[in-house]
XYZ file of C-alpha atoms in Angstrom:
538
model
C -178.567 -56.215 -176.091
C -179.313 -53.520 -178.857
C -182.249 -52.031 -176.880
C -181.561 -48.324 -175.931
C -183.075 -47.123 -172.625
C -184.900 -43.679 -173.054
C -182.358 -41.823 -170.863
C -179.576 -43.067 -173.073
C -181.296 -42.155 -176.219
C -181.737 -38.720 -174.791
C -178.153 -38.320 -173.830
C -177.102 -39.424 -177.233
C -179.067 -37.005 -179.083
C -177.978 -34.256 -176.559
C -174.367 -34.813 -177.298
C -174.876 -34.863 -181.128
C -176.969 -31.766 -180.791
C -174.355 -30.131 -178.683
C -171.785 -30.994 -181.493
C -173.498 -29.412 -184.278
C -174.721 -26.317 -182.330
C -171.147 -25.275 -181.070
C -169.523 -26.435 -184.205
C -171.830 -24.174 -186.540
C -170.367 -20.678 -185.688
C -167.033 -21.919 -187.349
C -168.753 -22.003 -190.656
C -169.460 -18.199 -190.587
C -167.239 -15.160 -190.419
C -166.909 -13.322 -187.152
C -168.561 -10.244 -188.553
C -171.827 -12.281 -189.178
C -171.727 -13.747 -185.741
C -171.526 -10.140 -184.084
C -174.913 -9.333 -185.480
C -176.733 -12.430 -183.994
C -178.410 -12.522 -180.547
C -176.191 -13.047 -177.600
C -177.874 -16.441 -176.759
C -176.375 -17.970 -180.078
C -173.091 -19.539 -179.383
C -170.189 -17.234 -180.740
C -167.078 -19.201 -179.798
C -165.104 -20.030 -182.755
C -161.628 -22.018 -183.075
C -158.833 -19.605 -182.941
C -156.543 -19.623 -186.019
C -152.756 -19.929 -185.137
C -149.915 -18.048 -186.572
C -149.349 -20.185 -189.595
C -153.062 -19.951 -190.700
C -153.906 -16.428 -189.684
C -150.589 -14.682 -190.235
C -148.832 -12.531 -187.643
C -145.434 -12.054 -185.832
C -142.997 -14.615 -184.450
C -140.416 -12.961 -182.209
C -137.703 -14.566 -180.288
C -136.202 -12.552 -177.436
C -132.876 -12.848 -175.464
C -132.881 -11.386 -171.912
C -129.726 -9.195 -171.295
C -127.783 -11.183 -168.650
C -125.036 -8.396 -168.357
C -127.782 -5.722 -167.492
C -129.344 -8.155 -165.132
C -126.081 -8.809 -163.349
C -125.122 -5.080 -163.357
C -128.419 -4.149 -161.716
C -128.013 -6.814 -159.328
C -124.644 -5.778 -158.243
C -125.811 -2.236 -158.012
C -128.362 -3.381 -155.489
C -125.821 -5.438 -153.648
C -123.771 -2.200 -153.149
C -126.652 -0.483 -151.867
C -127.426 -3.259 -149.342
C -123.902 -3.382 -148.296
C -123.853 0.449 -147.556
C -127.170 0.257 -145.612
C -126.019 -2.900 -143.657
C -122.671 -1.499 -142.614
C -124.194 1.835 -141.706
C -126.761 0.288 -139.512
C -123.974 -1.877 -137.774
C -121.710 1.207 -137.556
C -118.862 -0.330 -139.367
C -116.434 1.911 -141.360
C -115.379 0.741 -144.932
C -113.736 2.149 -148.032
C -113.428 1.248 -151.511
C -116.927 -0.311 -152.279
C -116.714 -1.237 -155.986
C -118.374 -3.721 -158.274
C -116.665 -5.919 -160.911
C -119.313 -6.799 -163.529
C -116.987 -9.116 -165.368
C -116.070 -11.042 -162.077
C -119.895 -10.782 -161.013
C -118.685 -9.425 -157.669
C -118.574 -6.518 -155.233
C -115.688 -5.739 -153.065
C -114.863 -3.329 -150.131
C -112.278 -2.789 -147.416
C -113.020 -2.547 -143.716
C -111.219 0.374 -141.866
C -110.793 -1.176 -138.585
C -109.283 -4.781 -138.468
C -111.385 -5.408 -135.242
C -114.630 -5.063 -137.293
C -113.717 -7.613 -139.727
C -115.644 -10.722 -138.292
C -118.544 -8.627 -137.366
C -118.762 -7.087 -141.060
C -118.408 -10.669 -142.457
C -121.094 -11.973 -140.170
C -123.442 -8.983 -141.107
C -122.918 -9.189 -144.820
C -123.386 -13.074 -144.872
C -127.010 -12.265 -143.840
C -127.405 -10.608 -147.332
C -126.960 -14.163 -148.983
C -130.464 -15.554 -149.882
C -130.978 -19.347 -149.607
C -132.161 -20.864 -152.785
C -133.173 -24.310 -154.293
C -133.837 -27.285 -152.048
C -132.154 -30.644 -151.341
C -133.787 -34.000 -150.903
C -134.274 -33.438 -147.242
C -136.274 -30.301 -147.880
C -133.449 -27.913 -146.879
C -131.581 -25.301 -148.952
C -128.975 -26.272 -151.495
C -127.126 -23.011 -151.487
C -127.175 -19.287 -151.623
C -127.303 -16.598 -154.172
C -124.150 -14.903 -152.902
C -120.953 -16.012 -151.461
C -119.222 -13.750 -149.125
C -115.637 -14.328 -148.340
C -112.581 -12.528 -146.961
C -109.937 -11.147 -149.330
C -106.749 -10.258 -147.975
C -106.163 -8.705 -144.550
C -108.787 -6.040 -144.765
C -111.099 -6.955 -147.758
C -114.380 -8.627 -148.281
C -115.770 -9.919 -151.679
C -119.296 -10.695 -152.389
C -119.701 -12.983 -155.437
C -122.881 -13.928 -157.325
C -123.000 -17.840 -157.431
C -123.919 -19.707 -160.560
C -126.971 -21.207 -158.651
C -127.965 -17.593 -157.797
C -127.544 -16.229 -161.337
C -129.860 -19.248 -162.701
C -132.391 -18.327 -160.054
C -132.365 -14.751 -160.896
C -132.676 -15.526 -164.501
C -135.523 -17.724 -163.927
C -137.389 -15.167 -161.933
C -136.565 -12.546 -164.639
C -138.013 -14.822 -167.357
C -141.160 -15.522 -165.480
C -141.706 -11.742 -164.524
C -140.916 -10.860 -168.273
C -143.407 -13.379 -169.621
C -146.210 -11.919 -167.331
C -145.207 -8.328 -168.377
C -145.175 -9.231 -172.124
C -148.523 -10.886 -171.819
C -150.024 -7.747 -170.110
C -148.596 -5.651 -173.113
C -149.616 -7.874 -175.944
C -153.050 -8.239 -174.624
C -153.490 -4.319 -175.185
C -153.473 -5.214 -178.983
C -156.667 -7.193 -178.440
C -155.277 -10.317 -180.389
C -156.723 -13.787 -179.635
C -154.622 -16.592 -178.026
C -150.887 -15.000 -178.233
C -148.339 -17.689 -177.305
C -145.639 -16.534 -174.935
C -143.280 -19.063 -173.583
C -139.800 -19.703 -172.572
C -137.156 -21.106 -174.843
C -133.895 -22.472 -173.338
C -132.044 -20.635 -170.533
C -132.807 -16.973 -171.209
C -135.087 -16.734 -174.047
C -138.684 -15.974 -174.709
C -140.657 -16.882 -177.817
C -143.680 -14.558 -178.604
C -146.165 -15.618 -181.274
C -149.112 -13.224 -181.981
C -151.432 -14.312 -184.785
C -153.442 -11.624 -186.543
C -151.250 -8.656 -185.803
C -150.455 -6.367 -188.715
C -148.166 -3.602 -187.178
C -145.200 -5.746 -186.316
C -142.856 -2.664 -185.590
C -145.420 -1.338 -183.121
C -145.586 -4.728 -181.293
C -141.671 -4.900 -181.135
C -141.444 -1.490 -179.717
C -144.034 -2.118 -177.103
C -142.626 -5.465 -175.963
C -138.913 -4.424 -176.145
C -139.159 -1.164 -174.096
C -138.038 -1.845 -170.619
C -140.516 0.575 -169.312
C -138.465 1.585 -166.230
C -139.998 4.814 -165.090
C -138.072 7.187 -162.612
C -138.623 10.746 -161.302
C -135.365 12.457 -160.587
C -134.577 16.035 -159.699
C -132.549 18.096 -162.174
C -129.315 19.614 -161.011
C -130.119 23.213 -161.734
C -126.609 24.324 -160.586
C -124.878 22.421 -163.341
C -124.596 23.578 -166.953
C -125.861 20.558 -169.053
C -124.338 21.604 -172.263
C -120.848 22.068 -170.688
C -120.989 18.782 -168.895
C -122.041 17.162 -172.200
C -119.249 18.544 -173.952
C -116.583 17.847 -171.243
C -117.991 14.474 -170.023
C -117.051 15.721 -166.609
C -120.025 14.751 -164.529
C -120.317 16.199 -161.092
C -120.380 13.718 -158.127
C -123.765 12.460 -157.178
C -125.066 13.399 -160.827
C -125.471 11.720 -164.058
C -125.919 12.830 -167.718
C -129.120 11.622 -169.358
C -130.288 12.765 -172.741
C -133.870 13.448 -173.964
C -135.845 11.344 -176.430
C -136.014 14.349 -178.819
C -134.172 14.731 -182.161
C -131.604 16.112 -181.640
C -131.453 14.826 -178.071
C -131.193 17.409 -175.287
C -128.771 16.818 -172.431
C -129.955 17.105 -168.603
C -127.827 16.697 -165.606
C -129.912 14.752 -162.990
C -129.393 13.679 -159.432
C -128.707 9.937 -159.610
C -130.946 9.255 -156.601
C -134.431 8.196 -157.751
C -136.986 10.104 -155.888
C -139.928 8.143 -156.907
C -140.114 5.035 -159.251
C -142.727 3.482 -161.536
C -142.999 0.557 -158.980
C -145.241 2.767 -157.094
C -147.427 3.278 -160.061
C -151.009 1.792 -159.794
C -152.446 3.064 -162.990
C -151.790 5.108 -166.126
C -154.232 6.123 -168.838
C -154.018 8.153 -172.107
C -155.784 11.422 -172.064
C -155.652 14.969 -173.463
C -154.316 18.314 -171.608
C -157.166 20.440 -170.712
C -155.440 23.737 -171.728
C -153.599 22.619 -174.896
C -155.576 19.636 -175.974
C -152.309 17.710 -176.701
C -152.168 13.942 -175.772
C -150.826 13.140 -172.377
C -150.491 10.241 -170.039
C -152.089 10.556 -166.617
C -150.876 8.425 -163.642
C -151.622 7.653 -160.161
C -149.520 6.413 -157.404
C -150.137 4.027 -154.465
C -150.278 5.392 -150.968
C -146.510 5.051 -150.357
C -145.637 6.582 -153.833
C -148.088 9.339 -153.272
C -146.590 10.333 -149.958
C -143.093 10.241 -151.165
C -144.173 12.212 -154.482
C -145.871 14.831 -152.409
C -142.965 15.291 -149.979
C -140.552 15.621 -152.894
C -142.644 18.140 -154.873
C -143.315 20.215 -151.631
C -139.718 20.486 -150.926
C -138.484 21.367 -154.459
C -141.225 24.015 -155.556
C -139.728 26.111 -158.397
C -137.237 23.514 -159.384
C -137.324 21.347 -162.446
C -138.214 17.677 -162.027
C -137.374 15.150 -164.737
C -139.399 12.164 -165.852
C -137.044 9.555 -167.069
C -138.391 6.383 -169.030
C -135.587 3.831 -169.901
C -132.783 6.165 -169.281
C -134.258 8.976 -171.603
C -135.910 12.166 -170.292
C -139.502 12.517 -171.438
C -140.002 15.860 -169.926
C -138.609 18.035 -167.273
C -141.289 20.198 -166.012
C -140.703 22.965 -163.254
C -142.696 22.109 -159.993
C -144.959 25.082 -159.601
C -146.713 23.848 -156.533
C -146.939 20.709 -154.292
C -148.634 17.795 -155.895
C -150.262 16.079 -152.920
C -152.987 13.906 -154.455
C -150.786 11.186 -155.669
C -151.732 11.952 -159.489
C -150.083 13.686 -162.315
C -149.655 13.699 -166.031
C -146.722 13.136 -168.505
C -146.597 15.413 -171.632
C -143.876 15.179 -174.287
C -145.476 16.067 -177.779
C -147.036 12.564 -178.139
C -149.371 11.508 -180.798
C -152.494 9.700 -179.560
C -150.846 6.202 -180.482
C -147.716 7.025 -178.493
C -149.584 8.127 -175.528
C -151.671 4.971 -175.610
C -148.554 2.812 -175.892
C -146.859 4.591 -173.017
C -149.826 4.249 -170.701
C -149.817 0.410 -171.645
C -146.028 0.293 -170.969
C -146.512 1.965 -167.642
C -149.493 -0.171 -166.502
C -147.849 -3.418 -167.390
C -144.928 -2.684 -165.252
C -141.180 -2.649 -166.002
C -139.307 -5.416 -167.586
C -136.577 -6.730 -165.166
C -133.867 -6.657 -167.944
C -133.591 -5.470 -171.529
C -135.056 -7.946 -174.096
C -133.183 -8.141 -177.652
C -134.796 -9.678 -180.712
C -132.596 -12.309 -182.001
C -134.990 -13.852 -184.384
C -138.028 -12.334 -186.187
C -140.381 -13.902 -188.828
C -143.702 -12.454 -190.120
C -146.155 -14.685 -191.658
C -148.378 -12.909 -194.162
C -152.285 -13.066 -194.075
C -152.139 -14.559 -197.754
C -149.718 -17.292 -196.904
C -152.248 -18.186 -193.834
C -155.042 -18.218 -196.232
C -153.233 -20.521 -198.716
C -152.556 -23.051 -195.783
C -156.276 -22.889 -194.766
C -157.376 -23.614 -198.383
C -154.714 -26.466 -198.640
C -155.858 -27.830 -195.209
C -159.627 -27.631 -196.375
C -158.718 -29.553 -199.622
C -156.903 -32.233 -197.707
C -159.636 -32.725 -195.329
C -162.314 -32.810 -197.908
C -160.463 -35.150 -200.134
C -159.621 -37.482 -197.257
C -163.203 -37.452 -196.101
C -164.544 -38.219 -199.510
C -162.248 -41.052 -200.018
C -163.129 -42.517 -196.557
C -166.798 -42.047 -197.271
C -166.585 -43.735 -200.577
C -164.441 -46.682 -199.178
C -166.829 -47.363 -196.298
C -169.983 -47.262 -198.357
C -168.516 -49.609 -201.043
C -167.054 -52.005 -198.587
C -169.951 -52.106 -196.000
C -173.152 -50.796 -197.801
C -175.785 -49.580 -195.353
C -173.420 -50.031 -192.349
C -170.915 -47.984 -194.206
C -173.449 -45.306 -194.556
C -174.050 -45.466 -190.783
C -170.343 -45.139 -190.223
C -170.201 -42.129 -192.440
C -172.982 -40.263 -190.703
C -171.148 -40.961 -187.438
C -167.991 -39.661 -189.000
C -169.689 -36.394 -189.599
C -170.864 -36.152 -186.095
C -167.314 -36.885 -184.944
C -165.966 -33.881 -186.844
C -168.637 -31.593 -185.549
C -167.860 -32.753 -181.890
C -164.094 -31.932 -182.606
C -164.735 -28.270 -183.572
C -167.314 -27.952 -180.819
C -164.805 -29.018 -178.147
C -161.958 -26.930 -179.641
C -164.166 -23.921 -179.828
C -165.215 -24.221 -176.178
C -161.754 -24.896 -175.160
C -160.514 -21.609 -176.872
C -157.983 -23.849 -178.507
C -155.713 -22.448 -181.420
C -155.891 -24.349 -184.608
C -152.601 -24.550 -186.510
C -151.599 -26.461 -189.777
C -150.307 -29.527 -187.750
C -153.831 -29.334 -185.998
C -155.512 -29.537 -189.518
C -153.233 -32.666 -190.107
C -154.574 -34.065 -186.766
C -158.115 -33.613 -187.859
C -157.430 -35.305 -191.303
C -155.757 -38.233 -189.319
C -158.693 -38.533 -187.272
C -161.006 -38.816 -190.309
C -159.150 -42.063 -191.041
C -158.822 -43.322 -187.414
C -162.329 -42.711 -186.669
C -163.816 -45.424 -189.018
C -161.435 -47.986 -187.639
C -163.582 -49.020 -185.099
C -166.512 -49.464 -187.509
C -164.146 -51.618 -189.577
C -163.638 -53.954 -186.601
C -167.336 -53.952 -185.780
C -168.415 -54.679 -189.346
C -165.939 -57.422 -189.769
C -166.818 -59.064 -186.394
C -170.577 -58.874 -187.536
C -169.659 -60.611 -190.726
C -167.987 -63.586 -189.016
C -171.046 -63.958 -186.597
C -173.410 -64.133 -189.693
C -171.053 -66.722 -191.308
C -171.407 -68.890 -188.064
C -175.136 -68.851 -188.621
C -176.528 -66.306 -186.191
C -179.613 -64.428 -186.724
C -179.199 -60.551 -187.922
C -180.009 -59.196 -184.362
C -177.921 -61.731 -182.559
C -174.987 -61.210 -185.049
C -174.963 -57.404 -184.766
C -175.269 -57.628 -181.062
C -172.315 -59.920 -180.842
C -170.397 -57.785 -183.309
C -170.596 -54.627 -181.188
C -169.981 -56.531 -177.826
C -166.940 -58.507 -178.841
C -165.353 -55.617 -180.619
C -165.636 -53.268 -178.038
C -162.662 -54.515 -175.959
C -160.437 -54.429 -179.088
C -161.550 -50.884 -179.835
C -160.840 -49.585 -176.271
C -157.478 -51.153 -176.205
C -156.326 -49.858 -179.681
C -157.709 -46.284 -178.806
C -156.086 -46.195 -175.280
C -152.630 -47.070 -176.713
C -152.977 -44.261 -179.289
C -154.003 -41.866 -176.600
C -150.990 -42.752 -174.364
C -148.616 -41.674 -177.327
C -150.622 -38.543 -178.059
C -150.477 -37.518 -174.341
C -146.686 -38.057 -174.324
C -146.621 -35.769 -177.432
C -148.535 -33.179 -175.555
C -146.269 -33.524 -172.436
C -143.076 -33.276 -174.159
C -143.907 -31.330 -177.147
C -144.458 -27.570 -177.475
C -146.337 -25.059 -179.989
C -147.561 -26.887 -183.203
C -146.846 -30.420 -181.751
C -149.103 -29.754 -178.741
C -151.787 -28.358 -181.073
C -151.389 -31.727 -183.029
C -151.716 -33.627 -179.945
C -154.753 -31.784 -178.613
C -156.801 -32.022 -181.903
C -155.941 -35.998 -182.057
C -156.895 -36.474 -178.440
C -160.187 -34.706 -179.037
C -160.816 -36.719 -182.198
C -160.000 -40.014 -180.687
C -162.340 -39.549 -177.685
C -165.211 -38.345 -180.166
C -164.579 -41.258 -182.384
C -164.972 -43.721 -179.641
C -168.219 -42.267 -178.746
C -169.555 -42.061 -182.351
C -168.222 -45.159 -183.658
C -169.691 -47.274 -181.000
C -172.723 -45.568 -179.415
C -173.901 -43.343 -182.213
C -173.883 -46.114 -184.921
C -175.237 -48.613 -182.519
C -178.278 -46.385 -182.024
C -178.662 -46.227 -185.729
C -178.241 -49.875 -186.338
C -180.568 -50.733 -183.418
C -183.394 -48.393 -184.748
C -183.059 -49.708 -188.095
C -183.243 -53.355 -187.049
C -186.475 -52.427 -185.140
C -188.004 -50.747 -188.148
C -187.019 -52.883 -191.026
C -186.772 -56.280 -189.251
C -184.513 -57.617 -192.025
C -184.028 -61.397 -192.854
C -180.284 -60.816 -193.499
C -177.755 -58.053 -192.776
C -176.667 -56.087 -195.871
C -173.022 -56.015 -194.922
């Protein structure tokens, strides 16, 4: 029946009102909305990279550095393991090209024990169909009569790369968030690549520097007995030391102890500030309990000696420890500008990247190009809307007018839902909206043609309209469900712009099923009650 119960009428009005209220902010610039009261909806649809302009960066993770660091950790673990087991060894070296570390056992009688102990370093990875582990990340084998080789397995390397990619994505996200941009897209591409798309960013070089810096912070003692200039000239580095240069121009050489006294892993906070004595920009930092205890012990034992602060293998500063620092806090100074101090604090807060990232593809979309895309999208949507409105009115008269009003509600609902979802609208998304404009009236075409058939069969206006809506409903649901299945597959298998198109189309189809059936039916029902026509003008 065409009669609407009161609660259904209230529900339909509430949904329509919701659509217009939450779609309305998209008609005004953000600056205007900021001046309105807080109870007024402020959510707007975010514009994607192709509409707003911004940076498109594709990064490649440095697998070689990842393997080098891993093999270095393996060597350290081997030393600790054999020392605890009281097993003598010699010639502990790593072969980066062969992805392995090897050593020799002094006493032949210790070989079996050493193999058993070192095999404990292999970590189980993966899972088989029975819920067990499918392999390990290390293969420990005997080489010759007195040698042992630890080789990184392919499965172990893949697992390590996966872990590094996931950690890198989270670190990049924390760094990009410091720019205050909306809806950055950070996702994995292939085996060892990360795609970063940041709409609305203007300083692309600063963004690249902030993302690309590894952010590995280390505190090391300076070897005050070595002449840094002489070591740099001769390249003869004392055992247990390393030669590191500063970030100055020209760089200044430092001879540091290779042992890391405290690392950035123990940092819990870093904030930009100003030195109280000089007024220069600095970065203040704070360690966790373990880091504060270690930092306090190191500074207490080395009062009067220089202590280097190293970031990504470059010395930022090397101050002299004048007194023990027992509070777990300190500051880093290095002739920073305010922006450099702010960026460094972001790097330290976000944590270090597990490996170096290299830009292998860079594209910048200008704001003017994005504005052109928006203008083209607007024109396409308006032209499409006008053509559909004209056709529906010409073909179905008053019932076409009802369908056109429902189409306006449909568009409002699309923007309302996208705004509340915080979705990003891209050029394919605009194409999805234009497509929805055409799809949305399909249901009304089916209903109106069905009503015409019922009128030809001799039914009264009310009976014809009621039968038209009732009998067309199953066909409408079937056609929209099949379209939704195809769109959901697009969302599942697609990425980036394809997903944006799928989201827009999904919201539009669901909205059209509501507006084409429920909203137009309510309009027709009240028109029939008010006009009581002798015939249906369709």
